[in-house]
Amino acid sequence: AAPKVVVIGGGFGGATAARALHRLGVAVTLVERDATYLSCPFSNAVIAGLREMEAQRFGYDGLRREGIAVVLQAARTVEARQVVLADGATLPFDRLVMAPGIALRPDAIPGLDTEVMPHAWRAGPQTLLLRRQLEAMEDGGLVVLSAPANPYRCPPGPYERASLIAHHLKTRKPRSKLILLDAKDTFSKQKLFEEAWAALYPGLLEWVPLSSGGKVVEVDAAARVVRTEFGEHQAAVANIIPPQSAGRIAQAAGLTDRSGWCPVDPVSFESRQRAGVHLIGDAIIAGAMPKSAFAANAQARVCAEAVAALLRGEAPAPPKLINTCYSLVEPGYGISIAGVYQPANGLLADVPGAGGVSALGAPAATRAAEAGYAEDWFRTVTADAFG
Ligand code: FAD
């Protein structure tokens, strides 16, 4: 019989992998727990009231039309050569690809109640809750946002979010302030963000690094108080982004290491803990490669080629992968960072001299062009994943 591949998770990684495997002639079944996928990329614009949730919504009809079997159920466990679904049914596989994304760890911050202080780090009800809280806030209120230590989903995401919330405050509630508490002393595209903040949001947006008391140690959700190593902040709205780990199914299947993430071979994306199981996207330790939708999509294509080669009894070829992360700092003002990665010493490492960031001090027309590229990328990547 033809070899069978099961893919768990229909996000940017899993949906792309399923389509790429199908194009390579592999019989593939996609297992996804939700009928609708809500995209995190551009969800910061939804929070700031610049975009509607409708634009974030994707489904699996495109995959079904191509002939991919889509099972809308949660995968419960992974056994030796089969996936057990929530209803107890089993799906046998010769190789398994897992792209379950992240699990959030709100318990890491004592007192955190995410229904009061939303994380909005998975697009959905949390995104809309944070938006409603900002809309309901009185002019003059303090918004507290907190960014976790590395590694976490979307390194520039908290800074894009702070920028777009600051834009919202500047245009609608100009007496308000935003404090961005950070569990780090440096961050992605830092000089570009700081250049933009100085020009667009002086006195409105304040970034507090780890060494100045940026790490949140505790919150009082009911009182909306956020405590750091150095003091406390009385928030009107608090958006606490907790630490993260690989999605729960990866933990349950014994694929994570002590870091909470999944180590993989950087050529085949096969788990280091379990032969025949491949992992891609946010759930993995990808060396220098960040946790982004762009990266998950790139890893999915490489992983599909590797799985198809292994099923033919061939060795997969060492890949080169690209990532680009765009961020908006206000509507029509985009900045980006790009990198190229290749296997080295068992991880994915930067290709020296490749990649880079947008230029500092660039004219408005360049920033506007980058904002346009961000939208073009979103159309391209969602079409590649969902058809
Ligand atoms: P996900 O997209 O999370 O997909 C995982 C899927 O697996 C989900 O559909 C889930 O339902 C499913 N699943 C999990 N467990 C099971 C199970 N047991 N059974 C069945 N299904 C299961 N990236 C960019 O490249 N550009 C951006 O501009 C960008 N902006 C972002 C902004 C924000 C605010 C955030 C939070 C993230 C942003 N990202 C961006 C990052 C991007 O969203 C993630 O890196 C990307 O979604 C990772 O893809 P993934 O396939 O690994 O996981």
Short mmCIF file of C-alpha atoms and ligand atoms in Angstrom, two decimals:
data_model
loop_
_atom_site.label_atom_id
_atom_site.label_comp_id
_atom_site.label_asym_id
_atom_site.label_seq_id
_atom_site.Cartn_x
_atom_site.Cartn_y
_atom_site.Cartn_z
CA ALA A 1 0.00 0.00 0.00
CA ALA A 2 1.08 3.59 -0.56
CA PRO A 3 2.81 5.04 2.54
CA LYS A 4 0.59 7.19 4.72
CA VAL A 5 1.54 10.53 6.27
CA VAL A 6 -0.53 12.25 8.97
CA VAL A 7 -0.08 15.95 9.74
CA ILE A 8 -1.22 17.25 13.17
CA GLY A 9 -2.05 20.97 13.26
CA GLY A 10 -3.48 23.04 10.41
CA GLY A 11 -1.75 26.36 11.05
CA PHE A 12 0.91 28.02 8.88
CA GLY A 13 3.25 25.05 9.35
CA GLY A 14 0.85 22.10 9.16
CA ALA A 15 -1.45 23.34 6.38
CA THR A 16 1.54 24.23 4.19
CA ALA A 17 3.12 20.83 4.88
CA ALA A 18 -0.08 18.95 4.00
CA ARG A 19 -0.39 20.79 0.67
CA ALA A 20 3.31 20.34 -0.15
CA LEU A 21 3.17 16.60 0.62
CA HIS A 22 0.04 16.22 -1.50
CA ARG A 23 1.77 17.99 -4.42
CA LEU A 24 4.66 15.51 -4.02
CA GLY A 25 2.20 12.63 -4.50
CA VAL A 26 2.12 11.53 -0.85
CA ALA A 27 -1.19 10.31 0.67
CA VAL A 28 -1.75 12.79 3.51
CA THR A 29 -4.37 13.33 6.21
CA LEU A 30 -4.51 16.63 8.10
CA VAL A 31 -5.78 16.59 11.69
CA GLU A 32 -6.89 20.00 13.04
CA ARG A 33 -9.07 20.65 16.06
CA ASP A 34 -10.74 23.88 14.82
CA ALA A 35 -12.82 24.32 11.66
CA THR A 36 -11.62 27.93 11.37
CA TYR A 37 -8.02 29.10 11.61
CA LEU A 38 -7.47 32.65 12.88
CA SER A 39 -4.18 34.19 11.80
CA CYS A 40 -1.93 35.86 14.38
CA PRO A 41 -0.05 37.87 11.71
CA PHE A 42 -1.94 41.20 11.40
CA SER A 43 -3.95 40.44 14.58
CA ASN A 44 -2.18 43.37 16.30
CA ALA A 45 -4.00 45.61 13.80
CA VAL A 46 -7.30 44.02 14.89
CA ILE A 47 -6.50 44.84 18.54
CA ALA A 48 -5.80 48.48 17.58
CA GLY A 49 -9.11 48.73 15.69
CA LEU A 50 -7.40 49.06 12.29
CA ARG A 51 -8.65 45.77 10.85
CA GLU A 52 -11.54 43.37 11.38
CA MET A 53 -11.25 39.75 12.58
CA GLU A 54 -12.97 38.61 9.38
CA ALA A 55 -9.71 39.29 7.50
CA GLN A 56 -7.88 36.83 9.79
CA ARG A 57 -10.18 33.88 9.10
CA PHE A 58 -9.14 30.86 7.00
CA GLY A 59 -10.64 27.40 6.47
CA TYR A 60 -9.77 24.02 5.03
CA ASP A 61 -12.11 23.82 1.99
CA GLY A 62 -9.18 24.65 -0.30
CA LEU A 63 -7.26 21.62 0.99
CA ARG A 64 -10.32 19.36 0.68
CA ARG A 65 -10.95 20.52 -2.91
CA GLU A 66 -7.41 19.43 -3.79
CA GLY A 67 -8.11 15.95 -2.43
CA ILE A 68 -6.43 16.23 0.99
CA ALA A 69 -8.27 14.33 3.75
CA VAL A 70 -9.04 16.80 6.55
CA VAL A 71 -10.15 15.45 9.95
CA LEU A 72 -11.57 18.17 12.20
CA GLN A 73 -10.74 16.74 15.61
CA ALA A 74 -8.09 17.14 18.24
CA ALA A 75 -5.32 14.57 18.25
CA ARG A 76 -5.20 13.11 21.76
CA THR A 77 -2.02 11.04 21.77
CA VAL A 78 0.61 9.68 19.43
CA GLU A 79 1.30 5.95 19.69
CA ALA A 80 4.03 3.93 17.98
CA ARG A 81 2.61 4.14 14.45
CA GLN A 82 -0.79 5.77 14.91
CA VAL A 83 -2.47 8.96 16.07
CA VAL A 84 -5.35 8.58 18.53
CA LEU A 85 -8.08 11.18 18.01
CA ALA A 86 -10.35 12.78 20.63
CA ASP A 87 -13.22 10.41 19.75
CA GLY A 88 -10.94 7.37 20.14
CA ALA A 89 -10.57 6.68 16.40
CA THR A 90 -7.03 5.97 15.18
CA LEU A 91 -5.08 7.09 12.11
CA PRO A 92 -2.13 4.87 11.17
CA PHE A 93 0.98 6.54 9.69
CA ASP A 94 4.33 5.65 8.19
CA ARG A 95 5.57 9.14 9.03
CA LEU A 96 3.98 11.87 11.13
CA VAL A 97 4.45 15.65 10.79
CA MET A 98 3.47 17.73 13.81
CA ALA A 99 2.95 21.51 13.82
CA PRO A 100 0.95 22.11 17.00
CA GLY A 101 2.22 25.64 17.67
CA ILE A 102 2.59 26.85 21.26
CA ALA A 103 1.12 26.31 24.71
CA LEU A 104 0.91 29.42 26.88
CA ARG A 105 2.11 29.18 30.49
CA PRO A 106 0.02 31.74 32.44
CA ASP A 107 0.84 29.81 35.64
CA ALA A 108 4.41 31.14 35.35
CA ILE A 109 3.05 34.55 36.48
CA PRO A 110 1.38 34.31 39.92
CA GLY A 111 -2.07 35.89 40.01
CA LEU A 112 -2.55 36.01 36.25
CA ASP A 113 -6.16 35.56 35.09
CA THR A 114 -6.15 35.77 31.28
CA GLU A 115 -9.87 36.58 31.19
CA VAL A 116 -9.04 39.86 32.98
CA MET A 117 -5.53 40.44 31.62
CA PRO A 118 -5.64 38.87 28.15
CA HIS A 119 -2.49 37.61 26.43
CA ALA A 120 -4.00 37.72 22.92
CA TRP A 121 -1.02 35.61 21.81
CA ARG A 122 -3.28 33.16 19.99
CA ALA A 123 -5.71 34.93 17.67
CA GLY A 124 -9.34 34.49 18.73
CA PRO A 125 -11.55 35.60 21.64
CA GLN A 126 -8.48 36.97 23.47
CA THR A 127 -7.72 39.32 20.55
CA LEU A 128 -11.25 40.74 20.68
CA LEU A 129 -11.25 40.94 24.49
CA LEU A 130 -8.12 43.11 24.47
CA ARG A 131 -9.60 45.30 21.72
CA ARG A 132 -12.82 45.80 23.71
CA GLN A 133 -10.85 46.67 26.86
CA LEU A 134 -8.89 49.34 24.94
CA GLU A 135 -12.08 50.73 23.41
CA ALA A 136 -13.78 50.88 26.84
CA MET A 137 -10.80 52.51 28.58
CA GLU A 138 -11.17 56.16 29.58
CA ASP A 139 -8.84 58.74 28.08
CA GLY A 140 -5.89 59.15 30.47
CA GLY A 141 -5.61 55.45 31.43
CA LEU A 142 -2.38 53.47 31.60
CA VAL A 143 -1.96 50.47 29.31
CA VAL A 144 0.63 47.96 30.56
CA LEU A 145 2.01 45.45 28.09
CA SER A 146 4.55 42.82 29.07
CA ALA A 147 6.89 40.88 26.79
CA PRO A 148 8.41 37.51 27.81
CA ALA A 149 12.03 36.36 27.79
CA ASN A 150 13.32 34.46 24.73
CA PRO A 151 12.36 32.17 23.10
CA TYR A 152 8.71 32.88 22.30
CA ARG A 153 6.32 33.11 19.33
CA CYS A 154 7.05 36.11 17.05
CA PRO A 155 10.06 38.01 18.49
CA PRO A 156 9.01 41.46 17.11
CA GLY A 157 5.29 40.86 17.91
CA PRO A 158 5.11 42.62 21.31
CA TYR A 159 6.84 45.73 19.86
CA GLU A 160 4.53 45.89 16.85
CA ARG A 161 1.61 45.53 19.27
CA ALA A 162 2.91 48.32 21.53
CA SER A 163 3.33 50.54 18.45
CA LEU A 164 -0.19 49.96 17.13
CA ILE A 165 -1.80 50.36 20.56
CA ALA A 166 0.18 53.61 20.94
CA HIS A 167 -1.23 54.71 17.57
CA HIS A 168 -4.73 53.90 18.84
CA LEU A 169 -4.13 55.95 22.01
CA LYS A 170 -2.54 58.87 20.14
CA THR A 171 -5.45 59.16 17.72
CA ARG A 172 -8.35 58.37 20.09
CA LYS A 173 -7.23 58.77 23.74
CA PRO A 174 -4.30 61.19 23.64
CA ARG A 175 -4.01 61.66 27.43
CA SER A 176 -3.31 57.93 27.90
CA LYS A 177 0.07 56.20 28.24
CA LEU A 178 1.58 52.84 27.44
CA ILE A 179 4.33 51.10 29.42
CA LEU A 180 6.01 48.13 27.77
CA LEU A 181 7.59 45.96 30.49
CA ASP A 182 10.22 43.63 29.07
CA ALA A 183 11.90 40.52 30.52
CA LYS A 184 14.84 41.25 28.16
CA ASP A 185 17.37 44.04 27.67
CA THR A 186 17.38 43.88 23.86
CA PHE A 187 14.83 42.96 21.21
CA SER A 188 14.28 42.38 17.50
CA LYS A 189 14.56 45.45 15.21
CA GLN A 190 15.17 47.50 18.36
CA LYS A 191 16.85 50.51 16.72
CA LEU A 192 14.12 50.72 14.09
CA PHE A 193 11.33 50.54 16.67
CA GLU A 194 13.06 53.10 18.90
CA GLU A 195 13.55 55.45 15.96
CA ALA A 196 9.86 55.19 15.12
CA TRP A 197 8.71 55.57 18.74
CA ALA A 198 10.81 58.71 19.24
CA ALA A 199 9.24 60.25 16.14
CA LEU A 200 5.65 59.03 16.53
CA TYR A 201 4.96 58.40 20.22
CA PRO A 202 7.24 60.60 22.39
CA GLY A 203 6.04 60.69 26.00
CA LEU A 204 3.31 58.21 25.18
CA LEU A 205 5.18 54.90 24.89
CA GLU A 206 7.81 53.94 27.46
CA TRP A 207 9.89 50.74 27.15
CA VAL A 208 11.22 49.32 30.44
CA PRO A 209 14.00 46.75 29.93
CA LEU A 210 14.83 43.90 32.33
CA SER A 211 17.67 45.82 33.96
CA SER A 212 15.33 48.74 34.80
CA GLY A 213 12.65 46.54 36.37
CA GLY A 214 10.91 45.20 33.26
CA LYS A 215 10.32 41.66 34.48
CA VAL A 216 6.78 41.02 35.75
CA VAL A 217 6.94 38.87 38.89
CA GLU A 218 3.28 38.90 39.93
CA VAL A 219 -0.06 40.49 39.10
CA ASP A 220 -3.23 41.25 41.03
CA ALA A 221 -5.70 40.67 38.23
CA ALA A 222 -8.81 41.92 40.05
CA ALA A 223 -7.09 45.19 41.06
CA ARG A 224 -5.29 45.44 37.68
CA VAL A 225 -1.93 45.84 39.39
CA VAL A 226 1.24 44.60 37.67
CA ARG A 227 4.27 44.04 39.95
CA THR A 228 7.86 43.97 38.73
CA GLU A 229 11.18 43.42 40.50
CA PHE A 230 11.35 47.21 41.01
CA GLY A 231 7.80 48.31 41.89
CA GLU A 232 4.23 48.22 40.67
CA HIS A 233 2.02 49.73 37.98
CA GLN A 234 -1.70 50.48 38.26
CA ALA A 235 -3.04 49.56 34.82
CA ALA A 236 -6.35 50.46 33.22
CA VAL A 237 -5.70 47.70 30.68
CA ALA A 238 -2.99 45.03 31.10
CA ASN A 239 -1.83 42.75 28.30
CA ILE A 240 0.48 40.18 29.86
CA ILE A 241 2.16 37.85 27.36
CA PRO A 242 3.27 34.84 29.42
CA PRO A 243 6.16 32.46 28.73
CA GLN A 244 5.42 29.66 26.27
CA SER A 245 6.37 26.12 25.33
CA ALA A 246 5.63 23.68 22.50
CA GLY A 247 1.94 22.76 22.02
CA ARG A 248 0.54 20.26 24.53
CA ILE A 249 0.34 17.31 22.16
CA ALA A 250 4.11 17.57 21.59
CA GLN A 251 4.65 17.49 25.35
CA ALA A 252 2.21 14.55 25.77
CA ALA A 253 3.99 12.63 23.01
CA GLY A 254 7.33 13.04 24.81
CA LEU A 255 8.86 15.18 22.04
CA THR A 256 9.95 18.15 24.17
CA ASP A 257 13.21 18.45 26.12
CA ARG A 258 13.82 20.29 29.38
CA SER A 259 13.48 23.64 27.60
CA GLY A 260 9.82 22.81 26.85
CA TRP A 261 10.49 22.91 23.07
CA CYS A 262 11.14 20.08 20.57
CA PRO A 263 14.69 19.33 19.38
CA VAL A 264 14.82 18.24 15.71
CA ASP A 265 17.34 17.31 13.06
CA PRO A 266 17.84 20.51 11.00
CA VAL A 267 17.92 18.68 7.64
CA SER A 268 14.83 16.42 7.94
CA PHE A 269 13.03 18.08 10.89
CA GLU A 270 12.75 14.59 12.38
CA SER A 271 12.39 14.55 16.16
CA ARG A 272 15.55 13.83 18.12
CA GLN A 273 13.41 11.92 20.62
CA ARG A 274 11.29 9.77 18.31
CA ALA A 275 12.06 8.30 14.87
CA GLY A 276 9.39 8.69 12.19
CA VAL A 277 7.95 11.86 13.76
CA HIS A 278 8.81 15.25 12.24
CA LEU A 279 8.11 18.65 13.82
CA ILE A 280 7.99 22.16 12.33
CA GLY A 281 6.97 25.69 13.27
CA ASP A 282 6.79 27.36 16.65
CA ALA A 283 7.01 24.05 18.58
CA ILE A 284 10.65 23.37 17.61
CA ILE A 285 14.06 24.56 18.74
CA ALA A 286 15.22 25.94 15.40
CA GLY A 287 18.58 27.41 16.43
CA ALA A 288 18.84 30.93 15.05
CA MET A 289 15.55 30.72 13.12
CA PRO A 290 12.75 32.64 14.89
CA LYS A 291 9.24 31.39 15.62
CA SER A 292 7.26 33.04 12.81
CA ALA A 293 4.58 32.13 10.27
CA PHE A 294 7.15 32.83 7.54
CA ALA A 295 9.55 30.34 9.18
CA ALA A 296 6.83 27.71 9.77
CA ASN A 297 5.86 27.95 6.09
CA ALA A 298 9.49 27.62 4.93
CA GLN A 299 10.17 24.70 7.28
CA ALA A 300 6.98 22.98 6.08
CA ARG A 301 8.16 22.93 2.46
CA VAL A 302 11.59 21.60 3.42
CA CYS A 303 10.09 19.01 5.77
CA ALA A 304 7.65 17.80 3.08
CA GLU A 305 10.54 17.28 0.63
CA ALA A 306 12.51 15.43 3.33
CA VAL A 307 9.57 13.18 4.26
CA ALA A 308 8.92 12.35 0.58
CA ALA A 309 12.63 11.54 0.08
CA LEU A 310 12.74 9.31 3.19
CA LEU A 311 9.61 7.46 2.02
CA ARG A 312 11.43 6.76 -1.28
CA GLY A 313 14.40 5.47 0.72
CA GLU A 314 16.57 8.49 -0.19
CA ALA A 315 18.52 10.85 2.07
CA PRO A 316 17.07 14.39 2.28
CA ALA A 317 19.23 17.22 0.93
CA PRO A 318 20.55 19.88 3.38
CA PRO A 319 18.29 22.95 3.01
CA LYS A 320 18.65 26.72 3.07
CA LEU A 321 15.68 28.49 4.61
CA ILE A 322 14.63 32.14 4.54
CA ASN A 323 12.67 34.16 7.10
CA THR A 324 11.35 37.70 6.89
CA CYS A 325 9.35 39.37 9.67
CA TYR A 326 7.50 42.58 8.87
CA SER A 327 6.15 44.87 11.58
CA LEU A 328 3.87 47.88 11.37
CA VAL A 329 4.59 50.81 13.69
CA GLU A 330 1.62 52.81 12.39
CA PRO A 331 -0.60 52.37 9.34
CA GLY A 332 1.55 52.77 6.23
CA TYR A 333 4.86 52.51 8.17
CA GLY A 334 6.51 49.08 7.87
CA ILE A 335 9.92 47.75 8.94
CA SER A 336 11.43 44.29 8.43
CA ILE A 337 14.18 41.85 9.35
CA ALA A 338 15.32 39.00 7.11
CA GLY A 339 17.63 36.04 7.64
CA VAL A 340 18.90 32.96 5.80
CA TYR A 341 19.57 29.73 7.70
CA GLN A 342 21.32 26.41 7.09
CA PRO A 343 22.13 23.33 9.18
CA ALA A 344 25.33 23.68 11.23
CA ASN A 345 26.37 21.76 14.36
CA GLY A 346 22.97 20.09 14.62
CA LEU A 347 20.97 23.32 14.57
CA LEU A 348 19.83 25.91 12.04
CA ALA A 349 22.44 28.66 11.97
CA ASP A 350 22.59 32.08 10.29
CA VAL A 351 24.23 32.07 6.87
CA PRO A 352 26.95 34.68 7.47
CA GLY A 353 26.51 37.91 5.52
CA ALA A 354 22.94 37.08 4.42
CA GLY A 355 19.81 38.90 5.59
CA GLY A 356 19.56 42.25 7.37
CA VAL A 357 17.12 44.85 8.60
CA SER A 358 15.45 47.93 7.07
CA ALA A 359 17.68 51.00 6.96
CA LEU A 360 17.55 53.50 9.81
CA GLY A 361 16.50 57.00 8.77
CA ALA A 362 14.77 55.82 5.59
CA PRO A 363 12.25 58.18 3.92
CA ALA A 364 8.49 57.79 4.46
CA ALA A 365 8.09 56.34 0.96
CA THR A 366 10.36 53.40 1.91
CA ARG A 367 8.35 52.75 5.08
CA ALA A 368 5.12 52.91 3.08
CA ALA A 369 6.52 50.46 0.53
CA GLU A 370 7.44 48.02 3.32
CA ALA A 371 3.94 48.25 4.78
CA GLY A 372 2.71 47.23 1.30
CA TYR A 373 5.17 44.31 1.16
CA ALA A 374 3.81 43.13 4.52
CA GLU A 375 0.30 42.95 3.07
CA ASP A 376 1.58 41.21 -0.08
CA TRP A 377 3.41 38.66 2.10
CA PHE A 378 0.24 37.99 4.11
CA ARG A 379 -1.76 37.31 0.93
CA THR A 380 1.00 35.04 -0.41
CA VAL A 381 1.59 33.00 2.75
CA THR A 382 -2.09 32.48 3.52
CA ALA A 383 -2.71 31.41 -0.10
CA ASP A 384 0.23 29.00 0.14
CA ALA A 385 -1.07 27.48 3.40
CA PHE A 386 -4.83 27.43 2.81
CA GLY A 387 -5.26 27.59 -0.97
P1 FAD B 1 0.00 27.63 14.67
O1 FAD B 1 -0.20 28.62 13.59
O2 FAD B 1 -0.34 28.01 16.06
O3 FAD B 1 -0.84 26.35 14.27
C1 FAD B 1 -0.99 25.27 15.14
C2 FAD B 1 -2.29 24.56 14.79
O4 FAD B 1 -2.31 23.28 15.43
C3 FAD B 1 -3.52 25.31 15.26
O5 FAD B 1 -4.43 25.44 14.19
C4 FAD B 1 -4.08 24.40 16.38
O6 FAD B 1 -5.50 24.44 16.46
C5 FAD B 1 -3.59 23.03 15.93
N1 FAD B 1 -3.44 22.05 17.02
C6 FAD B 1 -2.70 22.17 18.14
N2 FAD B 1 -2.80 21.05 18.88
C7 FAD B 1 -3.60 20.19 18.19
C8 FAD B 1 -4.08 18.88 18.44
N3 FAD B 1 -3.76 18.21 19.57
N4 FAD B 1 -4.89 18.30 17.54
C9 FAD B 1 -5.25 18.97 16.41
N5 FAD B 1 -4.83 20.22 16.12
C10 FAD B 1 -4.02 20.82 17.01
N6 FAD B 1 4.61 35.55 12.06
C11 FAD B 1 5.04 36.10 10.89
O7 FAD B 1 5.73 35.44 10.11
N7 FAD B 1 4.72 37.39 10.57
C12 FAD B 1 3.97 38.19 11.37
O8 FAD B 1 3.70 39.34 11.03
C13 FAD B 1 3.52 37.63 12.61
N8 FAD B 1 2.78 38.38 13.45
C14 FAD B 1 2.36 37.85 14.64
C15 FAD B 1 1.64 38.65 15.52
C16 FAD B 1 1.22 38.15 16.73
C17 FAD B 1 0.44 39.03 17.68
C18 FAD B 1 1.51 36.80 17.09
C19 FAD B 1 1.03 36.23 18.39
C20 FAD B 1 2.21 35.99 16.21
C21 FAD B 1 2.66 36.50 14.98
N9 FAD B 1 3.41 35.72 14.10
C22 FAD B 1 3.86 36.28 12.92
C23 FAD B 1 3.83 34.34 14.47
C24 FAD B 1 2.95 33.27 13.87
O9 FAD B 1 1.60 33.45 14.24
C25 FAD B 1 3.40 31.88 14.33
O10 FAD B 1 4.80 31.79 14.25
C26 FAD B 1 2.78 30.80 13.46
O11 FAD B 1 1.39 30.81 13.63
C27 FAD B 1 3.37 29.42 13.75
O12 FAD B 1 2.76 28.45 12.97
P2 FAD B 1 2.57 26.96 13.52
O13 FAD B 1 1.97 26.19 12.38
O14 FAD B 1 3.81 26.48 14.14
O15 FAD B 1 1.51 27.10 14.71
#
